[in-house]
Short mmCIF file of C-alpha atoms and ligand atoms in Angstrom, two decimals:
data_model
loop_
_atom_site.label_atom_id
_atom_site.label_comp_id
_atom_site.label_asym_id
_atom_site.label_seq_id
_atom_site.Cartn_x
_atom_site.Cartn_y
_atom_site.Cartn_z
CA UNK A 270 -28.80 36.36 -31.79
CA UNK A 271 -25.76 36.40 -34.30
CA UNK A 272 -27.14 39.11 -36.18
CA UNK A 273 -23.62 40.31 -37.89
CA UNK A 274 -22.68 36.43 -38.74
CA UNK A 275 -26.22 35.98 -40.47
CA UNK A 276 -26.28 39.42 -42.14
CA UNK A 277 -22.52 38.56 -43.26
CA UNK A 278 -23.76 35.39 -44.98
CA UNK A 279 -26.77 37.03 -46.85
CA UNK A 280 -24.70 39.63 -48.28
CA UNK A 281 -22.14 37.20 -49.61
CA UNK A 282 -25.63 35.32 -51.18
CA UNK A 283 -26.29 38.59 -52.56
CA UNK A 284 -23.39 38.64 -54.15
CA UNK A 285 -23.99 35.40 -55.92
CA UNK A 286 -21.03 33.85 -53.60
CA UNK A 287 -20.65 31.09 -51.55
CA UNK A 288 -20.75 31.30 -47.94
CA UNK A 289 -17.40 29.51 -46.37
CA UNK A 290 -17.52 26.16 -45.02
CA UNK A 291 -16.98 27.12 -41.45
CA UNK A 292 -19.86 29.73 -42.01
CA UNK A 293 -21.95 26.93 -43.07
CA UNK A 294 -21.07 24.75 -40.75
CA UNK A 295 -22.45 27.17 -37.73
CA UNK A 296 -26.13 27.15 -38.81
CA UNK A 297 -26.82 23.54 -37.17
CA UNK A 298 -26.62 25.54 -33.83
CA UNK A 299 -28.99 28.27 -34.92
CA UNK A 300 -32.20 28.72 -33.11
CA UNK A 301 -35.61 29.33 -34.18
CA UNK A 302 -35.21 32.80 -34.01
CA UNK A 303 -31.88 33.27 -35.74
CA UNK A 304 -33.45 30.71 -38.46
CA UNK A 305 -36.34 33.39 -38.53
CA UNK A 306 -34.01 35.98 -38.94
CA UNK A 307 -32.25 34.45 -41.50
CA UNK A 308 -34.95 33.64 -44.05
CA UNK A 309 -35.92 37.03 -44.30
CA UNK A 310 -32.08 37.32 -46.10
CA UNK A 311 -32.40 33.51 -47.87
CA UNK A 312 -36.11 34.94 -49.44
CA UNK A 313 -34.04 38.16 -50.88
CA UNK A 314 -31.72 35.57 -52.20
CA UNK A 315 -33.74 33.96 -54.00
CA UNK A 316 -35.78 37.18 -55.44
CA UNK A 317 -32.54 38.30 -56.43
CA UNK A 318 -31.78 35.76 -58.87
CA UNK A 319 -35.18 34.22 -59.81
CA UNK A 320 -37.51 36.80 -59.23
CA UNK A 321 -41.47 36.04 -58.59
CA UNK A 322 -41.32 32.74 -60.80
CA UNK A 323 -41.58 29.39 -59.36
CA UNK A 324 -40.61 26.35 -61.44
CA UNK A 325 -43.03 22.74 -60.91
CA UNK A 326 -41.43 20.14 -62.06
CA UNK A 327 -43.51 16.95 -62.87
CA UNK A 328 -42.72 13.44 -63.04
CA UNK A 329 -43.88 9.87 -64.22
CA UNK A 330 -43.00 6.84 -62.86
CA UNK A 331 -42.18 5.37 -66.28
CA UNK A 332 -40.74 1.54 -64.86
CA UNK A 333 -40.93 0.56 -61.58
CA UNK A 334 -39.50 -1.55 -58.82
CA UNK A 335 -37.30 -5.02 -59.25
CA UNK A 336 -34.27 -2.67 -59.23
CA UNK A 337 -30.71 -5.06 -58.45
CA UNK A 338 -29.25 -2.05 -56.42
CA UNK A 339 -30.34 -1.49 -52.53
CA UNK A 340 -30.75 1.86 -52.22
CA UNK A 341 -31.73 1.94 -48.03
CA UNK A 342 -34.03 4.41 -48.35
CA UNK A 343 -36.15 3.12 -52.05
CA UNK A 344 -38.91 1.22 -51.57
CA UNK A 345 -38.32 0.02 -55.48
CA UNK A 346 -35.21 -1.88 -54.77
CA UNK A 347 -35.38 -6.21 -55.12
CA UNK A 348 -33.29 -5.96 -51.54
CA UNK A 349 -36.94 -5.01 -49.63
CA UNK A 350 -40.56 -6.07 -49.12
CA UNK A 351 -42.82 -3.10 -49.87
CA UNK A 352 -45.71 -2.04 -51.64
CA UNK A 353 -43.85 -0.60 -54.54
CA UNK A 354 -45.41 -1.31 -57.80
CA UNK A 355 -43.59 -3.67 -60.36
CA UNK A 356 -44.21 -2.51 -64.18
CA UNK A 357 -42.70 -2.79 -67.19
CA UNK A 358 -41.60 0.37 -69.24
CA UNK A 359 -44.23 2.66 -70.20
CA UNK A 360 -45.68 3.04 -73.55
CA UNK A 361 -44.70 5.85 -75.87
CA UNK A 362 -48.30 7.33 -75.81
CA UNK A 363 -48.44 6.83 -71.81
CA UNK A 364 -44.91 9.01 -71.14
CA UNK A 365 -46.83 11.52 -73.41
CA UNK A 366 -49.83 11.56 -71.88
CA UNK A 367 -48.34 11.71 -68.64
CA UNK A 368 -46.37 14.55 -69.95
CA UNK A 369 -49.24 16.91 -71.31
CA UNK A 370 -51.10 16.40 -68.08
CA UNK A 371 -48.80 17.55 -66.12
CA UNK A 372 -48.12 20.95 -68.52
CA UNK A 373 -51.62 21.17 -67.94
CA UNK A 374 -51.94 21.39 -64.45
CA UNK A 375 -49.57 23.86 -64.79
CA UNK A 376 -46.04 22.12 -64.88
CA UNK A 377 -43.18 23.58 -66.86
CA UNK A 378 -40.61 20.55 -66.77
CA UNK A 379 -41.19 17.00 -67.27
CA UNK A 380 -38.99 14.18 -65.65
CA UNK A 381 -39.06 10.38 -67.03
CA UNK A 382 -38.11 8.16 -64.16
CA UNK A 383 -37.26 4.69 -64.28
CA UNK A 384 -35.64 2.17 -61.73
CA UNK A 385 -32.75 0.34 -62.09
CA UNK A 386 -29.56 0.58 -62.03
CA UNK A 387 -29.15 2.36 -65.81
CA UNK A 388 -31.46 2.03 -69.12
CA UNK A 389 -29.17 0.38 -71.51
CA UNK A 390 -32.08 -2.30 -73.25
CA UNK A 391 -31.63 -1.08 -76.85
CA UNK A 392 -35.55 -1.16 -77.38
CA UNK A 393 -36.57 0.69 -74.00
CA UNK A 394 -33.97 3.61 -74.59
CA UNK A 395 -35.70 3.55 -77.75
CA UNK A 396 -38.81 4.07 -76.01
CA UNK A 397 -37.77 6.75 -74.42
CA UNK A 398 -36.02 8.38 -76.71
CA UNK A 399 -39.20 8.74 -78.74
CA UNK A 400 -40.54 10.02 -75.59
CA UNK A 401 -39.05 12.92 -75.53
CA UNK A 402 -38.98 13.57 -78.84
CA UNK A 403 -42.66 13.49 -78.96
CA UNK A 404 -42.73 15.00 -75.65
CA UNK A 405 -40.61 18.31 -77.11
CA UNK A 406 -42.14 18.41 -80.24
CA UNK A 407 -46.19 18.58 -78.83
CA UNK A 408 -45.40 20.68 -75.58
CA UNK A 409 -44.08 23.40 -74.53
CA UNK A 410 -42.35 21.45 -70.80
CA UNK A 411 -38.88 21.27 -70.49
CA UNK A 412 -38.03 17.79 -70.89
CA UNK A 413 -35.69 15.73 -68.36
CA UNK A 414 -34.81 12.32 -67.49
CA UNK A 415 -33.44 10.12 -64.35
CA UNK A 416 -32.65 7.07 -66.30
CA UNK A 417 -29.87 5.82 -63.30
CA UNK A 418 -26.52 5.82 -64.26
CA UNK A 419 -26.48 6.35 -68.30
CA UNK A 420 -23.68 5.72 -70.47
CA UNK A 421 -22.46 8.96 -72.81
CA UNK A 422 -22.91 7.51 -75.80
CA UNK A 423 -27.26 6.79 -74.82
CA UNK A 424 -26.99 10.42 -73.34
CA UNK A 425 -25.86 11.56 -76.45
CA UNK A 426 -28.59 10.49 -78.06
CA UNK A 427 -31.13 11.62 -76.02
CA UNK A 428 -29.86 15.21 -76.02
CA UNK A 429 -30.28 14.52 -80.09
CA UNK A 430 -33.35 14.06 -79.12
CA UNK A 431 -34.76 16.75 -77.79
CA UNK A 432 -33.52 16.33 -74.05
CA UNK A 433 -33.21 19.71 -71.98
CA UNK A 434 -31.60 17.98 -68.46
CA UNK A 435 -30.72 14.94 -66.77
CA UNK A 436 -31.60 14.15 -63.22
CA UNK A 437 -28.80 12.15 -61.15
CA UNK A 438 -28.88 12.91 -57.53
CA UNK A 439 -25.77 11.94 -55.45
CA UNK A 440 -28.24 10.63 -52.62
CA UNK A 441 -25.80 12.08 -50.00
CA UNK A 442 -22.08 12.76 -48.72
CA UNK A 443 -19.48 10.65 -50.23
CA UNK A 444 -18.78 10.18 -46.13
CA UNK A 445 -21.95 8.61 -45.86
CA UNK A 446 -22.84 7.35 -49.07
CA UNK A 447 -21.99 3.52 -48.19
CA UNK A 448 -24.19 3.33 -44.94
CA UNK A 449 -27.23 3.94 -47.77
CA UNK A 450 -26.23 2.29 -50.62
CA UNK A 451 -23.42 -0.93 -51.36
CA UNK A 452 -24.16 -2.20 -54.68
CA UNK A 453 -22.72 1.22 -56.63
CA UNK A 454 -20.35 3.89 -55.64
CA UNK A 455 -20.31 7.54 -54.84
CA UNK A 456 -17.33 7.55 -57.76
CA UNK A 457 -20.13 5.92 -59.63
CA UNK A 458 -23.05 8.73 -59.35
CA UNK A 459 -20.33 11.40 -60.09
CA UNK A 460 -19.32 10.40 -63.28
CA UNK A 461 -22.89 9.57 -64.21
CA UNK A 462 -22.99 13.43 -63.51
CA UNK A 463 -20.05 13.68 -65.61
CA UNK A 464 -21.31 11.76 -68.79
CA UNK A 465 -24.59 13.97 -68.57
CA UNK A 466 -22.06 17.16 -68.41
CA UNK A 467 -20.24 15.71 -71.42
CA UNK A 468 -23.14 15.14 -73.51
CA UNK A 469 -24.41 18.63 -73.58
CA UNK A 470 -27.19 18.24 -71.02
CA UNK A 471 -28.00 20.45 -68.14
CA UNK A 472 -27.97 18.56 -65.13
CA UNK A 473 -30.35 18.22 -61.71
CA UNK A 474 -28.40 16.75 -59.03
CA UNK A 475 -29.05 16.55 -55.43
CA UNK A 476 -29.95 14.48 -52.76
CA UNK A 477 -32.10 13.12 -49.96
CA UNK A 478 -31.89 14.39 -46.22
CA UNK A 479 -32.87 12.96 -42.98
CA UNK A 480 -31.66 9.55 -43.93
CA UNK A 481 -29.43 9.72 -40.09
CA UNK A 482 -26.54 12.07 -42.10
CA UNK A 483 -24.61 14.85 -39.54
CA UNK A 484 -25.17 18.43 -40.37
CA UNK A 485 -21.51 18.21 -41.38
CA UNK A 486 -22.38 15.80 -43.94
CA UNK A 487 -25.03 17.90 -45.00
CA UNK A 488 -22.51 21.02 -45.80
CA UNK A 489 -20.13 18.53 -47.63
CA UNK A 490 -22.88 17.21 -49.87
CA UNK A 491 -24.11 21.01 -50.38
CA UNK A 492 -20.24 22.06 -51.36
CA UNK A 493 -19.68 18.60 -53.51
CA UNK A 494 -22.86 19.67 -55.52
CA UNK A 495 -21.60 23.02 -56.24
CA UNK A 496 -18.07 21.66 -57.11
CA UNK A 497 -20.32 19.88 -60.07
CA UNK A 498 -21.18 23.09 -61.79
CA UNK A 499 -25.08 21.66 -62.35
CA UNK A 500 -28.02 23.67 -62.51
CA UNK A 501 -30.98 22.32 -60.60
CA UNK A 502 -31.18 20.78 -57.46
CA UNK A 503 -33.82 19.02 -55.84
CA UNK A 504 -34.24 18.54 -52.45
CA UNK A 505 -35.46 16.20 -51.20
CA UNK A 506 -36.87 14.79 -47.17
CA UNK A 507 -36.32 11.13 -46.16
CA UNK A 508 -40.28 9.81 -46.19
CA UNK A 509 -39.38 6.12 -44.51
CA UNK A 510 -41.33 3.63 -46.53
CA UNK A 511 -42.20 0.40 -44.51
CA UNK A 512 -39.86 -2.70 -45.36
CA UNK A 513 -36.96 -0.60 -46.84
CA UNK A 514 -33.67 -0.09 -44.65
CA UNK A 515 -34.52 3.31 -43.14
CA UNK A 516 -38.08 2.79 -42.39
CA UNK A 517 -36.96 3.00 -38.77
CA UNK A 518 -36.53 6.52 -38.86
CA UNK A 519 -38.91 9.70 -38.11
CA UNK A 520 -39.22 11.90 -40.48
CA UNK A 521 -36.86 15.25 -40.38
CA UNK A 522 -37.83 18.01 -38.09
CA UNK A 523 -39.84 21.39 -39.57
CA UNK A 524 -36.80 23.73 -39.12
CA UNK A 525 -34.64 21.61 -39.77
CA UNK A 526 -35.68 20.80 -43.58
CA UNK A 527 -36.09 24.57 -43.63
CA UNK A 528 -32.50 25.11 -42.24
CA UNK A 529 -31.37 22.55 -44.98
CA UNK A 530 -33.14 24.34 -47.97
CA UNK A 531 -31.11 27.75 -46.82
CA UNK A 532 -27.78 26.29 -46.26
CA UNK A 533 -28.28 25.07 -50.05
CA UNK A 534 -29.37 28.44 -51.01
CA UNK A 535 -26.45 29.92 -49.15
CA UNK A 536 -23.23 27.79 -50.79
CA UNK A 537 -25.64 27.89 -54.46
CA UNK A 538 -26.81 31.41 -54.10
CA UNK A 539 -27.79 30.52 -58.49
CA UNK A 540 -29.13 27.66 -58.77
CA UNK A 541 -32.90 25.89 -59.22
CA UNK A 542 -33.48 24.76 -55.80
CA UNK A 543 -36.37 22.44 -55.96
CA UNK A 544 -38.25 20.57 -52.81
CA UNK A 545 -39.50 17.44 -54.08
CA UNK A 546 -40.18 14.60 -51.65
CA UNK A 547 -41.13 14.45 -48.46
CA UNK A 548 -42.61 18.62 -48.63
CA UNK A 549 -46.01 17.49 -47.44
CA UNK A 550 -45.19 15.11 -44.59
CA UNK A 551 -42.33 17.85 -43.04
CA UNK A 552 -44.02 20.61 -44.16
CA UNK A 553 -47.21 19.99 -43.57
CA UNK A 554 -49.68 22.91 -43.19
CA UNK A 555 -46.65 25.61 -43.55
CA UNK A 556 -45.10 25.01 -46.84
CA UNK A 557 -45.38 28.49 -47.69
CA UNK A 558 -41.90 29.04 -45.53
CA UNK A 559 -39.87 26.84 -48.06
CA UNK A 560 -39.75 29.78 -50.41
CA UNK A 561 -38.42 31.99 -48.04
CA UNK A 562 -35.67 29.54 -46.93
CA UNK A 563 -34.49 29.43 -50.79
CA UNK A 564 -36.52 27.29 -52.95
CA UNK A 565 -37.68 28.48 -56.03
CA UNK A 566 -39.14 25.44 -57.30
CA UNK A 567 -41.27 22.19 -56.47
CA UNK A 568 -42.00 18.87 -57.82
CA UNK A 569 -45.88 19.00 -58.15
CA UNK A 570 -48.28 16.18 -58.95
CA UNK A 571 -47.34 12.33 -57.91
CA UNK A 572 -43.95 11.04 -56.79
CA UNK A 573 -42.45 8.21 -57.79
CA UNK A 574 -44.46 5.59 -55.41
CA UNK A 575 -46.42 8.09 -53.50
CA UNK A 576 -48.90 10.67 -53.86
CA UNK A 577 -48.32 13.85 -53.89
CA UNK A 578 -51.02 17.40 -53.03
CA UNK A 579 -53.70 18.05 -55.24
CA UNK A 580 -51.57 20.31 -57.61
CA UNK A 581 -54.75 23.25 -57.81
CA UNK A 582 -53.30 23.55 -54.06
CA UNK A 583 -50.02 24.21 -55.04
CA UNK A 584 -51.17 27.18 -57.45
CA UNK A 585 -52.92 28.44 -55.25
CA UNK A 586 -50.33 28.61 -52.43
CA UNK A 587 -47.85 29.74 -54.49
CA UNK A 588 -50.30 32.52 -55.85
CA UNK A 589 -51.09 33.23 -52.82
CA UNK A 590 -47.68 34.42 -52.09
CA UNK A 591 -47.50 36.65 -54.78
CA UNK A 592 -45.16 34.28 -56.60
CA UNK A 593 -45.71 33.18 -60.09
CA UNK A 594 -45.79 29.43 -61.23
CA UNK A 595 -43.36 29.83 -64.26
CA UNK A 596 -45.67 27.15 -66.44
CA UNK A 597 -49.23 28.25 -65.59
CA UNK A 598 -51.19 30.63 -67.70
CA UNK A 599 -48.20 31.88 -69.96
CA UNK A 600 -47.99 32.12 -73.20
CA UNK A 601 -45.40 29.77 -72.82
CA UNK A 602 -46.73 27.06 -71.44
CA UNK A 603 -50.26 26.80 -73.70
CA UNK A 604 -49.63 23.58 -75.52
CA UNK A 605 -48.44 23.06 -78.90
CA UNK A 606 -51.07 20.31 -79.33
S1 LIG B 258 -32.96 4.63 -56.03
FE1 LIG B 258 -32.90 3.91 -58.17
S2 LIG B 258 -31.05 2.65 -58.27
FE2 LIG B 258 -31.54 2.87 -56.08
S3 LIG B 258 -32.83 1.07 -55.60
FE3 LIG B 258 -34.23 2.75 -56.13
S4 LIG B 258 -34.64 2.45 -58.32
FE4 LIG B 258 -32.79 1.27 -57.82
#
């Protein structure tokens, strides 16, 4: 077992540091029982700097599918046959509604999602920037949106509005970033990371794993996310949807995921490290263990296109570990409505 290597790496954690790249790049050939060993040190990471609270971050599918971009892995993209549901922009009243449901099954942010390649139709981002203001105004969530790849000037306005974050993951390593996706650029997601940065928002940036990237590319992504300065991440697991370009592949393996959620905690020893899709196919029966490899947050409720655990089962587990979900039964979260 490299005892001193791991113990090395947790104390630099501790410290709120990075671990190096090299140092990162030697847990792909950890085994089970040096991954044991080390989320005992990722779990004190994570207490360290976010205590007993767990964030749940909800979403809405707010307009789906018929997206011009092929994403490999999205089962919304015009490129593949699936299932995916087409539909036009919510309503006003339906991203609210959406939104106070989720704060009351205990969420404390709120994401609107919509496909395509950016929101720029003058009378949706109107929409949505009603949305939110509604949304902040009747509620106590935090309010985000993953709107694609958003001009300044439209983020601008949202922030006016109300708007706490903006979601834009990077999907995955600028070195791999072209086997998944061809109609957009890696330069492309950055500077929609940029633009959100400019405008005043916090941003939630990460990524999707288990798409057939190295480990190597997994540490690159991990360091090019902390180059951006952002303060969520959300992780999240390839789930292969049938008809899409990666619906060849198996999902990732157990310790794996769990390996990936504590490099991310170990190069952002800070930051809002969220698993989002995929946790109940990888995870299965043992989810409890992504909270001692780092995460201090989930998505709970539905996912964009597929269902997610009864949320009651996420309290409970989370309870159940002595944690606290940050929106449930504060004073906080009890809803201005
Ligand atoms: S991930 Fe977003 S941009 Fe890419 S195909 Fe899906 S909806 Fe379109």
């Amino acid at each position: 077992m490299r005892k001193e290597l791991i113990d090395s790496m947790v104390e630099t954690g501790l410290t709120g540091q990075s671990i190096s790249s090299d140092q990162a790049l030697q847990l792909e050939s950890f085994t089970h029982e040096e991954l044991d060993y080390l989320f005992i040190g990722t779990d004190r990471i994570r207490d360290q700097f976010k205590g007993d609270d767990v964030k749940i971050c909800s979403i809405v599918n707010a307009k789906s599918g018929r997206c011009v971009e092929d994403c490999s892995f999205c089962g919304q993209s015009s490129s593949f046959k699936t299932d995916a549901p087409e539909t036009e922009l919510m309503s006003v009243e339906e991203m609210v509604a959406a939104a106070k449901e989720a704060e009351a099954f205990g969420a404390n942010e709120f994401s609107i999602v919509t496909s395509g390649t950016k929101m720029d139709d003058r009378k949706e981002l109107d929409q949505v920037i009603e949305a939110v203001r509604r949304i902040k105004a009747e509620t106590n969530l935090e309010t985000c949106c993953s709107l694609g790849l958003m001009e300044l000037d439209h983020l601008k306005e949202l922030k006016a509005a109300g708007l706490d974050r903006c979601h834009h993951n990077l999907e995955t390593a600028a070195s791999f970033f072209d086997k998944i996706v061809t109609t957009h650029t890696y330069e492309d997601e950055v500077k929609a990371v940029h633009n959100a940065k400019e405008a005043g928002l916090q941003v939630c940036v990460g990524g999707i794993f288990g798409m057939g990237e190295t480990f190597s590319q997994r540490v690159e992504l991990a360091f090019s996310i902390r180059e951006l300065g952002t303060q969520s991440l959300p992780v999240n697991f390839l789930k292969p949807i049938d008809g899409t370009g990666l619906d060849h592949l198996e999902t990732i393996e157990y310790y794996d995921a769990l390996k990936t959620i504590a490099l991310l905690r170990l190069v952002l020893p800070k930051i809002d490290l969220f698993v989002c899709g995929g946790r109940e196919e990888v995870m299965t029966d043992q989810q409890e263990q992504l909270f001692s490899a780092g995460a201090n947050g989930i998505l709970g409720g539905n996912y964009l296109t597929t269902k997610g655990q009864d949320p009651k089962r996420d309290i409970e587990m989370i309870e159940s570990l002595g944690l606290r979900p940050v929106g449930s039964g504060t004073q906080e979260s009890a809803s201005k409505s």
